[in-house]
Amino acid sequence: MARPLPMVRTRPLDPPAELGRLRAEHPISRLAYPDGHVGWLVTGHAAARAILAHPDFSARAELQRRPVGYGSQEPAGPGIFINLDAPEHTRYRRLITGQFTVRRMRELEPRIEEITAGRLDAMERLGPPLDLVESFALPIPSLVICELLGVPYADRERFQQDTAVIASLDATAEQARAATADIAGYLRELVLRKRADPAGDLISDLARGGELNDEELTGLAVMLLIAGHETTASMLSLSTLALLSDPSQPVRLRADPSLMAGAVEELLRYLSIIHLGPTRTAVQDIELYGVRIAAGETVTISLPAANRDPDRFPDPDELLLTRPTGGHVAFGHGIHQCIGQQLARVELRVGLNALLRRFPELRLAVAQEDIGFRTDAITYGVRSLPVTWTPHVHLGEAV
Ligand code: HEM
């Protein structure tokens, strides 16, 4: 029998337990979509990777059904390649892959360190307690993606608000359309300015390259700006919460910062913040794992369930910072695998290491039960994360 997507979590950092029960029965089960469609839900790790890599599943927006919420999916505009298939997807993605390589990210690392230090200085000046989301987790990826794209950070309120509406499950189709139009209008003006007066940023480079028209370049910028800040922001704050929940972990990571790269992978697996998808729709009948998925049926791939599959990760519900995490699907898999993953990794490693070092006594400022979680958006996260620490009294200030 088809049931709706399980959403109820008993422990906030664990996926809904019902997903595990479904996975134990079969890696692919029937799913009732809110619009009445009966499609599929994938909870097994191997099945998730098989579908994400399968050429007969489409990512085109207009073919997808949403597993939650009622907003209708409109065709993706030009440039928004997350919702396009090959060969259109290939053409756009190829133009920007060079900007997100491990080597490019290594070059950016000193600047990311500087940006992080700036936020930590501001936190020290403000003093405890404060909201880590507002002071640290949201500003760092926003500043970084703004610099990379050449978007003025001063305009952040507008694009952060639009992003929140676009990513919300509660927003009506009308609200989502208005927010998308607003952010696209804003970035279109910016694209035109960069065409006339290019600088040393990604939008200017693409404008100079001449391969994209204004609509395409605007779409690409919209997608990168939206995908590039809220995801990493959620990971920074949720990771901090997960690490503070077991005080032995920050102690270990402070003692040996080289552990952080591996710890970040485990946090990505454990937290799997893209918690309600992605989705794909079959373009022809496909037989997989003994089930027949018919052309036109939508499959929701539960990344949290796949990343907690005991057949792939022993003791999957344990956060084990040094475990092997190869093959986790927190960034997806196949041709749509996250293009910003190297950037996100650097931001997380640099950000978390610097935070733990600067505030050795960092702790939650409220009881864990009082932390509000955001379940009504594509990205799982905390609404705010009140933290505190004991400020250092400098000798000069005391006398
Ligand atoms: C921890 C942070 C992040 C997580 C967990 C994450 C997760 C994901 C996932 C699961 C996908 C695959 C979606 C699908 O298969 O339909 C994806 C795609 C994508 N992500 Fe990320 N992402 C993160 C950070 C970023 C950043 C920083 C950027 C931009 C700089 C970015 C840009 C994109 C883009 C453009 C795609 C579409 C790729 C394609 O369709 O070829 N992401 N991301």
Short mmCIF file of N, CA and C in Angstrom, two decimals, residues 119 123 131-142 229-230 232-238 240 382:
data_model
loop_
_atom_site.label_atom_id
_atom_site.label_comp_id
_atom_site.label_asym_id
_atom_site.label_seq_id
_atom_site.Cartn_x
_atom_site.Cartn_y
_atom_site.Cartn_z
N ARG A 119 34.31 36.81 10.87
CA ARG A 119 33.06 36.51 11.59
C ARG A 119 33.35 36.16 13.05
N MET A 123 32.00 37.95 16.42
CA MET A 123 31.34 37.22 17.52
C MET A 123 31.99 37.60 18.85
N ASP A 131 23.28 33.96 18.52
CA ASP A 131 22.74 32.94 17.61
C ASP A 131 23.80 32.61 16.55
N LEU A 132 24.26 31.38 16.57
CA LEU A 132 25.33 30.97 15.66
C LEU A 132 24.90 31.00 14.19
N VAL A 133 23.61 30.82 13.93
CA VAL A 133 23.14 30.85 12.54
C VAL A 133 23.35 32.25 11.98
N GLU A 134 22.88 33.25 12.76
CA GLU A 134 22.93 34.63 12.29
C GLU A 134 24.37 35.17 12.24
N SER A 135 25.20 34.77 13.22
CA SER A 135 26.52 35.38 13.33
C SER A 135 27.60 34.62 12.57
N PHE A 136 27.36 33.38 12.23
CA PHE A 136 28.44 32.57 11.71
C PHE A 136 28.00 31.69 10.54
N ALA A 137 26.99 30.84 10.77
CA ALA A 137 26.66 29.80 9.78
C ALA A 137 26.11 30.39 8.48
N LEU A 138 25.27 31.41 8.57
CA LEU A 138 24.70 31.99 7.34
C LEU A 138 25.67 32.97 6.67
N PRO A 139 26.32 33.87 7.45
CA PRO A 139 27.21 34.85 6.78
C PRO A 139 28.38 34.22 6.03
N ILE A 140 29.00 33.17 6.54
CA ILE A 140 30.22 32.67 5.88
C ILE A 140 29.92 32.17 4.46
N PRO A 141 29.00 31.20 4.28
CA PRO A 141 28.75 30.79 2.89
C PRO A 141 28.14 31.89 2.03
N SER A 142 27.38 32.80 2.64
CA SER A 142 26.80 33.90 1.84
C SER A 142 27.90 34.81 1.33
N HIS A 229 24.39 28.97 -0.63
CA HIS A 229 24.56 29.50 0.72
C HIS A 229 23.73 28.79 1.78
N GLU A 230 22.47 28.50 1.48
CA GLU A 230 21.61 27.95 2.52
C GLU A 230 22.01 26.52 2.94
N THR A 232 25.12 25.05 2.84
CA THR A 232 26.33 25.04 3.67
C THR A 232 26.02 25.67 5.03
N ALA A 233 25.16 26.69 5.04
CA ALA A 233 24.79 27.32 6.31
C ALA A 233 24.13 26.30 7.24
N SER A 234 23.21 25.50 6.69
CA SER A 234 22.55 24.48 7.52
C SER A 234 23.56 23.47 8.03
N MET A 235 24.50 23.08 7.17
CA MET A 235 25.50 22.11 7.60
C MET A 235 26.39 22.68 8.69
N LEU A 236 26.76 23.96 8.60
CA LEU A 236 27.65 24.55 9.62
C LEU A 236 26.96 24.54 10.98
N SER A 237 25.69 24.93 11.03
CA SER A 237 25.03 25.01 12.33
C SER A 237 24.65 23.62 12.86
N LEU A 238 24.14 22.76 11.99
CA LEU A 238 23.78 21.41 12.47
C LEU A 238 25.02 20.62 12.90
N THR A 240 27.77 21.87 14.15
CA THR A 240 28.18 22.38 15.46
C THR A 240 27.31 21.76 16.54
N VAL A 382 18.52 23.96 11.71
CA VAL A 382 17.99 24.61 12.92
C VAL A 382 17.52 26.01 12.54
#
